[in-house]
Every structure is written in structure tokens, then in C-alpha cells.
């Protein structure tokens, strides 16, 4: 069975500071990994995904994540936080078999202060 | 890009009534759609997998007689919450997989439906 663990349910940073949101996965087969962002009362927006190509994945809004198989991690980073980055972030895993659903982590709330 | 819509975007119903939520793939055909539920301040939990023309597969703990799923066409799946109760109040989100997709990760999410049962 697959699962993801997001360390830290709430992360607070200052505007301009580094953002680091942690995600560790468990999977018995090669995984696909995703980061989504959700703003209040809205749906999910895909930030980036790892699909077994490059281990360093660049996404939208300046976010990137690195797949580290040895650490079973897929942490999300952004060099400089912006106020508009304040939202809920979800890490998700899927396996490579066609037609499988995404399994989501519990989410991390990112707060950005001025 | 691939677009998935949900209707309605929000609905309020009285306890004991039923409500239907639609999930449509607007510019692609979806052989598989997924239904998720998200309670306030919580993550998305997979409820069921819906395959066109066949019965849905429900996750453990999800009542199939309460949450009726119909995937009658390649562009439409519906979730009907029967005899709704206040504890069914939640944010329901669907996702759809493009039939032409070669890769399993090509799934697209709808904007969600907020259900409030009074």
C-alpha cells in the first residue's frame, strides 16, 4: 500500500524567506509524486509532479521539489516566500499502474507574515 | 488543457433528502473518475473509483448504498448522497483520467462541491 507523510501540519515563514515543506512517501512500486496547493474554498491546483524523469522537478510559482529515493522524500521548496503563497499544500502519491487514484498526505498549512 | 467541471459548486439540503453532484470532463473522455471527500481542515480521502459502464469500486468504510455513483458516459459521473445527514456535510471533489492518456498520472481535478446538510 502507498502512503505519504507530511511532517508539520503548519509552517510559518516570513515574506522573502525560504519555504520548505516536507513529504515522505511509502510505496512498494515506483511512485509518481505530486504537490498540490489549495486556497480556501477552492479546488486543487497542481504545483508539480515527479514521473521518474528528472529527480529535480520545477513547478509553477517558483516552487521545486527533489525526489530522493534513498530518503523516500519529495520535499517542496521555494527560495523566497510571497504573501500569496499562504495556502494549504498537499503531497500525493500514485503508482505507475494505469487508473489508480492519488493518495494524499494530511496537508501542511503555510502561513506567510510580512 | 484538460478541464473537469462539477455541478453544483455548492448546495444546501435538508436532512433526509438526497442530492446529486455531477462531474464532467469537458474536453476529453474519461474512462475512470475518482471521488474524494474533504472535511474541514483535513485532507482528501478517496471514496470510490468510477469506471465507465461498470460498477464503482468503493473504499473501505464508504457506504455504497448511501453514496451512489453512476458513470454512464465517458464524460459524466454522478455522485448521489442519499438520505443526507449533517455528518455528510463536506467538500466533494472529483478527478478524471483522460482515456487517451498513456501515463497513469494524467488526472485532472474538478473545482469541488460544497455540501451542507441542515
PDB file of C-alpha atoms in Angstrom:
ATOM      1  CA  UNK A   1       0.000   0.000   0.000  1.00  0.00           C
ATOM      2  CA  UNK A   2       1.099   3.513  -0.669  1.00  0.00           C
ATOM      3  CA  UNK A   3       1.121   6.411   1.740  1.00  0.00           C
ATOM      4  CA  UNK A   4       2.576   9.855   2.237  1.00  0.00           C
ATOM      5  CA  UNK A   5       3.541  11.615   5.432  1.00  0.00           C
ATOM      6  CA  UNK A   6       3.755  15.376   5.589  1.00  0.00           C
ATOM      7  CA  UNK A   7       5.877  16.484   8.513  1.00  0.00           C
ATOM      8  CA  UNK A   8       4.486  19.591  10.134  1.00  0.00           C
ATOM      9  CA  UNK A   9       0.831  20.430   9.835  1.00  0.00           C
ATOM     10  CA  UNK A  10       1.634  24.134   9.995  1.00  0.00           C
ATOM     11  CA  UNK A  11       4.671  26.023   8.714  1.00  0.00           C
ATOM     12  CA  UNK A  12       5.167  29.757   9.242  1.00  0.00           C
ATOM     13  CA  UNK A  13       7.715  31.834   7.360  1.00  0.00           C
ATOM     14  CA  UNK A  14       8.416  35.487   6.792  1.00  0.00           C
ATOM     15  CA  UNK A  15       7.982  37.053   3.394  1.00  0.00           C
ATOM     16  CA  UNK A  16      11.188  36.541   1.421  1.00  0.00           C
ATOM     17  CA  UNK A  17      12.298  33.552   3.496  1.00  0.00           C
ATOM     18  CA  UNK A  18      12.898  30.029   2.271  1.00  0.00           C
ATOM     19  CA  UNK A  19       9.880  27.739   2.158  1.00  0.00           C
ATOM     20  CA  UNK A  20      10.449  24.057   2.942  1.00  0.00           C
ATOM     21  CA  UNK A  21       7.510  21.669   3.146  1.00  0.00           C
ATOM     22  CA  UNK A  22       8.383  18.073   3.910  1.00  0.00           C
ATOM     23  CA  UNK A  23       6.910  14.941   2.367  1.00  0.00           C
ATOM     24  CA  UNK A  24       7.991  11.334   2.783  1.00  0.00           C
ATOM     25  CA  UNK A  25       6.393   8.510   0.874  1.00  0.00           C
ATOM     26  CA  UNK A  26       5.987   4.786   1.173  1.00  0.00           C
ATOM     27  CA  UNK A  27       5.462   2.681  -1.915  1.00  0.00           C
ATOM     28  CA  UNK A  28       6.213  -0.891  -2.914  1.00  0.00           C
ATOM     29  CA  UNK A  29       6.344   0.071  -6.597  1.00  0.00           C
ATOM     30  CA  UNK A  30       7.968   3.030  -8.359  1.00  0.00           C
ATOM     31  CA  UNK A  31       5.848   6.028  -7.415  1.00  0.00           C
ATOM     32  CA  UNK A  32       4.581   9.099  -9.084  1.00  0.00           C
ATOM     33  CA  UNK A  33       4.632  12.031  -6.662  1.00  0.00           C
ATOM     34  CA  UNK A  34       2.720  15.283  -6.711  1.00  0.00           C
ATOM     35  CA  UNK A  35       2.376  18.548  -4.860  1.00  0.00           C
ATOM     36  CA  UNK A  36      -0.926  20.404  -4.937  1.00  0.00           C
ATOM     37  CA  UNK A  37      -1.947  23.737  -3.473  1.00  0.00           C
ATOM     38  CA  UNK A  38      -5.426  24.578  -2.248  1.00  0.00           C
ATOM     39  CA  UNK A  39      -6.676  28.054  -1.429  1.00  0.00           C
ATOM     40  CA  UNK A  40      -9.672  28.462   0.911  1.00  0.00           C
ATOM     41  CA  UNK A  41     -12.917  27.106  -0.524  1.00  0.00           C
ATOM     42  CA  UNK A  42     -11.263  26.221  -3.804  1.00  0.00           C
ATOM     43  CA  UNK A  43     -10.197  23.073  -5.603  1.00  0.00           C
ATOM     44  CA  UNK A  44      -6.702  21.720  -6.074  1.00  0.00           C
ATOM     45  CA  UNK A  45      -4.050  23.239  -8.274  1.00  0.00           C
ATOM     46  CA  UNK A  46      -1.138  21.107  -9.412  1.00  0.00           C
ATOM     47  CA  UNK A  47       2.199  22.667  -8.494  1.00  0.00           C
ATOM     48  CA  UNK A  48       4.493  19.986  -9.856  1.00  0.00           C
ATOM     49  CA  UNK A  49       4.880  16.258 -10.348  1.00  0.00           C
ATOM     50  CA  UNK A  50       7.627  13.631 -10.397  1.00  0.00           C
ATOM     51  CA  UNK A  51       7.180  10.973 -13.037  1.00  0.00           C
ATOM     52  CA  UNK A  52      10.532   9.144 -12.973  1.00  0.00           C
ATOM     53  CA  UNK A  53      12.320  11.527 -15.295  1.00  0.00           C
ATOM     54  CA  UNK A  54      14.465  14.227 -13.697  1.00  0.00           C
ATOM     55  CA  UNK A  55      14.750  13.983  -9.920  1.00  0.00           C
ATOM     56  CA  UNK A  56      14.670  17.769  -9.520  1.00  0.00           C
ATOM     57  CA  UNK A  57      11.282  18.985 -10.633  1.00  0.00           C
ATOM     58  CA  UNK A  58      10.400  22.601 -11.242  1.00  0.00           C
ATOM     59  CA  UNK A  59       6.821  23.724 -10.936  1.00  0.00           C
ATOM     60  CA  UNK A  60       4.712  26.817 -11.105  1.00  0.00           C
ATOM     61  CA  UNK A  61       5.070  29.940  -8.968  1.00  0.00           C
ATOM     62  CA  UNK A  62       8.769  29.310  -8.321  1.00  0.00           C
ATOM     63  CA  UNK A  63       8.312  26.022  -6.449  1.00  0.00           C
ATOM     64  CA  UNK A  64      10.504  22.995  -6.945  1.00  0.00           C
ATOM     65  CA  UNK A  65      10.897  19.573  -5.376  1.00  0.00           C
ATOM     66  CA  UNK A  66      13.586  16.919  -5.376  1.00  0.00           C
ATOM     67  CA  UNK A  67      12.882  13.202  -5.465  1.00  0.00           C
ATOM     68  CA  UNK A  68      15.312  11.341  -3.212  1.00  0.00           C
ATOM     69  CA  UNK A  69      14.791   7.616  -3.411  1.00  0.00           C
ATOM     70  CA  UNK A  70      17.334   6.834  -0.687  1.00  0.00           C
ATOM     71  CA  UNK A  71      15.424   9.061   1.728  1.00  0.00           C
ATOM     72  CA  UNK A  72      11.961   8.288   0.305  1.00  0.00           C
ATOM     73  CA  UNK A  73      11.367  12.020   0.269  1.00  0.00           C
ATOM     74  CA  UNK A  74       9.886  14.617  -2.046  1.00  0.00           C
ATOM     75  CA  UNK A  75      10.230  17.915  -0.190  1.00  0.00           C
ATOM     76  CA  UNK A  76       8.821  21.109  -1.683  1.00  0.00           C
ATOM     77  CA  UNK A  77      10.887  24.291  -1.640  1.00  0.00           C
ATOM     78  CA  UNK A  78      10.708  27.884  -2.759  1.00  0.00           C
ATOM     79  CA  UNK A  79      13.659  30.236  -2.298  1.00  0.00           C
ATOM     80  CA  UNK A  80      11.635  33.306  -1.373  1.00  0.00           C
ATOM     81  CA  UNK A  81       8.130  33.227   0.083  1.00  0.00           C
ATOM     82  CA  UNK A  82       5.453  35.610  -1.080  1.00  0.00           C
ATOM     83  CA  UNK A  83       2.321  36.569   0.781  1.00  0.00           C
ATOM     84  CA  UNK A  84       0.257  34.927  -1.948  1.00  0.00           C
ATOM     85  CA  UNK A  85       1.873  31.562  -1.158  1.00  0.00           C
ATOM     86  CA  UNK A  86      -0.183  31.284   2.037  1.00  0.00           C
ATOM     87  CA  UNK A  87      -2.392  28.240   1.451  1.00  0.00           C
ATOM     88  CA  UNK A  88      -2.803  24.537   2.161  1.00  0.00           C
ATOM     89  CA  UNK A  89      -0.303  22.226   0.464  1.00  0.00           C
ATOM     90  CA  UNK A  90      -0.832  18.542  -0.176  1.00  0.00           C
ATOM     91  CA  UNK A  91       1.682  15.907  -1.170  1.00  0.00           C
ATOM     92  CA  UNK A  92       0.231  12.927  -3.037  1.00  0.00           C
ATOM     93  CA  UNK A  93       1.449   9.595  -4.365  1.00  0.00           C
ATOM     94  CA  UNK A  94       0.243   7.338  -7.113  1.00  0.00           C
ATOM     95  CA  UNK A  95       1.738   4.206  -8.553  1.00  0.00           C
ATOM     96  CA  UNK A  96       2.519   3.699 -12.203  1.00  0.00           C
ATOM     97  CA  UNK A  97      -0.371   1.389 -12.910  1.00  0.00           C
ATOM     98  CA  UNK A  98      -2.991   2.944 -15.084  1.00  0.00           C
ATOM     99  CA  UNK A  99      -6.207   4.017 -13.453  1.00  0.00           C
ATOM    100  CA  UNK A 100      -5.036   4.310  -9.864  1.00  0.00           C
ATOM    101  CA  UNK A 101      -6.122   7.151  -7.636  1.00  0.00           C
ATOM    102  CA  UNK A 102      -3.934   9.590  -5.777  1.00  0.00           C
ATOM    103  CA  UNK A 103      -3.298   9.081  -2.082  1.00  0.00           C
ATOM    104  CA  UNK A 104      -2.933  12.366  -0.254  1.00  0.00           C
ATOM    105  CA  UNK A 105      -0.997  13.396   2.808  1.00  0.00           C
ATOM    106  CA  UNK A 106      -2.724  15.260   5.629  1.00  0.00           C
ATOM    107  CA  UNK A 107      -1.623  18.609   4.304  1.00  0.00           C
ATOM    108  CA  UNK A 108       0.536  21.468   5.535  1.00  0.00           C
ATOM    109  CA  UNK A 109      -0.784  24.959   6.107  1.00  0.00           C
ATOM    110  CA  UNK A 110       1.715  27.580   5.035  1.00  0.00           C
ATOM    111  CA  UNK A 111       1.466  30.999   6.681  1.00  0.00           C
ATOM    112  CA  UNK A 112       3.498  33.926   5.391  1.00  0.00           C
ATOM    113  CA  UNK A 113       3.997  37.009   7.510  1.00  0.00           C
ATOM    114  CA  UNK A 114       5.179  40.410   6.370  1.00  0.00           C
TER     115      UNK A 114
ATOM    116  CA  UNK B   1      -5.673  21.897 -21.167  1.00  0.00           C
ATOM    117  CA  UNK B   2      -7.980  19.260 -19.745  1.00  0.00           C
ATOM    118  CA  UNK B   3     -10.895  20.689 -17.790  1.00  0.00           C
ATOM    119  CA  UNK B   4     -13.153  18.982 -15.290  1.00  0.00           C
ATOM    120  CA  UNK B   5     -16.283  20.702 -14.047  1.00  0.00           C
ATOM    121  CA  UNK B   6     -18.538  19.966 -11.111  1.00  0.00           C
ATOM    122  CA  UNK B   7     -22.116  20.978 -10.587  1.00  0.00           C
ATOM    123  CA  UNK B   8     -23.319  22.399  -8.354  1.00  0.00           C
ATOM    124  CA  UNK B   9     -20.407  24.255  -6.804  1.00  0.00           C
ATOM    125  CA  UNK B  10     -22.286  24.415  -3.525  1.00  0.00           C
ATOM    126  CA  UNK B  11     -25.564  23.002  -2.268  1.00  0.00           C
ATOM    127  CA  UNK B  12     -27.576  23.144   0.923  1.00  0.00           C
ATOM    128  CA  UNK B  13     -30.104  20.407   1.578  1.00  0.00           C
ATOM    129  CA  UNK B  14     -32.277  19.290   4.433  1.00  0.00           C
ATOM    130  CA  UNK B  15     -31.523  16.204   6.459  1.00  0.00           C
ATOM    131  CA  UNK B  16     -33.126  13.110   4.947  1.00  0.00           C
ATOM    132  CA  UNK B  17     -33.131  14.350   1.375  1.00  0.00           C
ATOM    133  CA  UNK B  18     -30.887  13.243  -1.478  1.00  0.00           C
ATOM    134  CA  UNK B  19     -28.551  15.380  -3.527  1.00  0.00           C
ATOM    135  CA  UNK B  20     -26.793  14.660  -6.802  1.00  0.00           C
ATOM    136  CA  UNK B  21     -23.379  16.016  -7.735  1.00  0.00           C
ATOM    137  CA  UNK B  22     -22.162  15.914 -11.327  1.00  0.00           C
ATOM    138  CA  UNK B  23     -18.591  15.615 -12.538  1.00  0.00           C
ATOM    139  CA  UNK B  24     -17.933  16.285 -16.208  1.00  0.00           C
ATOM    140  CA  UNK B  25     -14.829  16.097 -18.353  1.00  0.00           C
ATOM    141  CA  UNK B  26     -15.294  18.980 -20.769  1.00  0.00           C
ATOM    142  CA  UNK B  27     -12.684  18.420 -23.445  1.00  0.00           C
ATOM    143  CA  UNK B  28     -11.682  14.804 -23.071  1.00  0.00           C
ATOM    144  CA  UNK B  29     -13.189  11.394 -22.480  1.00  0.00           C
ATOM    145  CA  UNK B  30     -12.670   9.823 -19.095  1.00  0.00           C
ATOM    146  CA  UNK B  31     -12.838   6.070 -18.658  1.00  0.00           C
ATOM    147  CA  UNK B  32     -12.042   6.471 -14.972  1.00  0.00           C
ATOM    148  CA  UNK B  33     -13.177   9.075 -12.483  1.00  0.00           C
ATOM    149  CA  UNK B  34     -12.422   9.277  -8.796  1.00  0.00           C
ATOM    150  CA  UNK B  35     -14.499  10.771  -5.983  1.00  0.00           C
ATOM    151  CA  UNK B  36     -12.861  12.284  -2.928  1.00  0.00           C
ATOM    152  CA  UNK B  37     -14.270  13.801   0.251  1.00  0.00           C
ATOM    153  CA  UNK B  38     -12.585  16.521   2.247  1.00  0.00           C
ATOM    154  CA  UNK B  39     -13.759  17.503   5.715  1.00  0.00           C
ATOM    155  CA  UNK B  40     -12.832  20.978   7.017  1.00  0.00           C
ATOM    156  CA  UNK B  41      -9.137  21.367   7.744  1.00  0.00           C
ATOM    157  CA  UNK B  42      -8.488  17.809   6.631  1.00  0.00           C
ATOM    158  CA  UNK B  43      -7.027  16.021   3.651  1.00  0.00           C
ATOM    159  CA  UNK B  44      -8.755  14.438   0.683  1.00  0.00           C
ATOM    160  CA  UNK B  45      -9.937  10.901   1.253  1.00  0.00           C
ATOM    161  CA  UNK B  46     -10.675   8.651  -1.697  1.00  0.00           C
ATOM    162  CA  UNK B  47     -14.273   7.460  -1.604  1.00  0.00           C
ATOM    163  CA  UNK B  48     -14.598   5.453  -4.778  1.00  0.00           C
ATOM    164  CA  UNK B  49     -13.283   4.738  -8.242  1.00  0.00           C
ATOM    165  CA  UNK B  50     -15.799   5.034 -11.040  1.00  0.00           C
ATOM    166  CA  UNK B  51     -15.291   3.232 -14.345  1.00  0.00           C
ATOM    167  CA  UNK B  52     -17.491   3.969 -17.331  1.00  0.00           C
ATOM    168  CA  UNK B  53     -20.090   1.294 -17.869  1.00  0.00           C
ATOM    169  CA  UNK B  54     -19.346  -0.701 -14.752  1.00  0.00           C
ATOM    170  CA  UNK B  55     -19.964  -0.591 -11.035  1.00  0.00           C
ATOM    171  CA  UNK B  56     -17.916   1.722  -8.901  1.00  0.00           C
ATOM    172  CA  UNK B  57     -15.296   0.388  -6.541  1.00  0.00           C
ATOM    173  CA  UNK B  58     -15.710   1.809  -3.048  1.00  0.00           C
ATOM    174  CA  UNK B  59     -13.023   2.296  -0.445  1.00  0.00           C
ATOM    175  CA  UNK B  60     -13.304   0.530   2.858  1.00  0.00           C
ATOM    176  CA  UNK B  61     -15.718   2.268   5.173  1.00  0.00           C
ATOM    177  CA  UNK B  62     -17.654   4.071   2.453  1.00  0.00           C
ATOM    178  CA  UNK B  63     -21.300   3.028   2.283  1.00  0.00           C
ATOM    179  CA  UNK B  64     -22.125   2.157  -1.303  1.00  0.00           C
ATOM    180  CA  UNK B  65     -25.862   2.355  -0.663  1.00  0.00           C
ATOM    181  CA  UNK B  66     -25.515   5.846   0.703  1.00  0.00           C
ATOM    182  CA  UNK B  67     -23.131   7.241  -1.874  1.00  0.00           C
ATOM    183  CA  UNK B  68     -24.455   6.121  -5.248  1.00  0.00           C
ATOM    184  CA  UNK B  69     -22.076   6.557  -8.146  1.00  0.00           C
ATOM    185  CA  UNK B  70     -23.090   6.335 -11.789  1.00  0.00           C
ATOM    186  CA  UNK B  71     -20.601   6.656 -14.632  1.00  0.00           C
ATOM    187  CA  UNK B  72     -22.967   6.310 -17.556  1.00  0.00           C
ATOM    188  CA  UNK B  73     -20.880   8.036 -20.203  1.00  0.00           C
ATOM    189  CA  UNK B  74     -17.269   8.849 -20.943  1.00  0.00           C
ATOM    190  CA  UNK B  75     -17.757  12.449 -19.882  1.00  0.00           C
ATOM    191  CA  UNK B  76     -20.069  12.245 -16.887  1.00  0.00           C
ATOM    192  CA  UNK B  77     -20.008  10.659 -13.464  1.00  0.00           C
ATOM    193  CA  UNK B  78     -22.549  11.431 -10.764  1.00  0.00           C
ATOM    194  CA  UNK B  79     -22.418  11.041  -7.003  1.00  0.00           C
ATOM    195  CA  UNK B  80     -25.753  10.911  -5.208  1.00  0.00           C
ATOM    196  CA  UNK B  81     -25.766  11.314  -1.456  1.00  0.00           C
ATOM    197  CA  UNK B  82     -28.921   9.560  -0.315  1.00  0.00           C
ATOM    198  CA  UNK B  83     -30.754  10.355   2.904  1.00  0.00           C
ATOM    199  CA  UNK B  84     -28.205  13.000   3.722  1.00  0.00           C
ATOM    200  CA  UNK B  85     -27.341  13.799   7.322  1.00  0.00           C
ATOM    201  CA  UNK B  86     -25.374  16.700   8.805  1.00  0.00           C
ATOM    202  CA  UNK B  87     -22.293  14.489   9.128  1.00  0.00           C
ATOM    203  CA  UNK B  88     -22.278  14.165   5.326  1.00  0.00           C
ATOM    204  CA  UNK B  89     -21.544  17.879   5.068  1.00  0.00           C
ATOM    205  CA  UNK B  90     -18.215  18.074   3.312  1.00  0.00           C
ATOM    206  CA  UNK B  91     -16.324  19.209   0.235  1.00  0.00           C
ATOM    207  CA  UNK B  92     -16.642  16.622  -2.533  1.00  0.00           C
ATOM    208  CA  UNK B  93     -14.012  16.641  -5.281  1.00  0.00           C
ATOM    209  CA  UNK B  94     -13.824  14.503  -8.405  1.00  0.00           C
ATOM    210  CA  UNK B  95     -10.924  13.778 -10.700  1.00  0.00           C
ATOM    211  CA  UNK B  96     -10.893  12.271 -14.164  1.00  0.00           C
ATOM    212  CA  UNK B  97      -8.365  10.335 -16.189  1.00  0.00           C
ATOM    213  CA  UNK B  98      -8.093  11.042 -19.896  1.00  0.00           C
ATOM    214  CA  UNK B  99      -8.940   7.926 -21.904  1.00  0.00           C
ATOM    215  CA  UNK B 100      -6.107   8.686 -24.291  1.00  0.00           C
ATOM    216  CA  UNK B 101      -3.560   9.101 -21.539  1.00  0.00           C
ATOM    217  CA  UNK B 102      -0.616   6.804 -21.845  1.00  0.00           C
ATOM    218  CA  UNK B 103       0.554   7.601 -18.394  1.00  0.00           C
ATOM    219  CA  UNK B 104      -1.290   6.885 -15.186  1.00  0.00           C
ATOM    220  CA  UNK B 105      -0.567  10.241 -13.638  1.00  0.00           C
ATOM    221  CA  UNK B 106      -2.599  12.263 -16.116  1.00  0.00           C
ATOM    222  CA  UNK B 107      -5.569  13.002 -13.891  1.00  0.00           C
ATOM    223  CA  UNK B 108      -7.420  16.259 -13.640  1.00  0.00           C
ATOM    224  CA  UNK B 109      -9.364  17.602 -10.672  1.00  0.00           C
ATOM    225  CA  UNK B 110     -12.693  19.363 -10.606  1.00  0.00           C
ATOM    226  CA  UNK B 111     -13.224  22.532  -8.537  1.00  0.00           C
ATOM    227  CA  UNK B 112     -15.208  20.716  -5.852  1.00  0.00           C
ATOM    228  CA  UNK B 113     -18.758  20.829  -4.488  1.00  0.00           C
ATOM    229  CA  UNK B 114     -19.507  22.141  -1.014  1.00  0.00           C
ATOM    230  CA  UNK B 115     -22.391  20.185   0.538  1.00  0.00           C
ATOM    231  CA  UNK B 116     -24.093  21.463   3.671  1.00  0.00           C
ATOM    232  CA  UNK B 117     -26.815  19.346   5.247  1.00  0.00           C
ATOM    233  CA  UNK B 118     -29.069  21.161   7.719  1.00  0.00           C
TER     234      UNK B 118
END
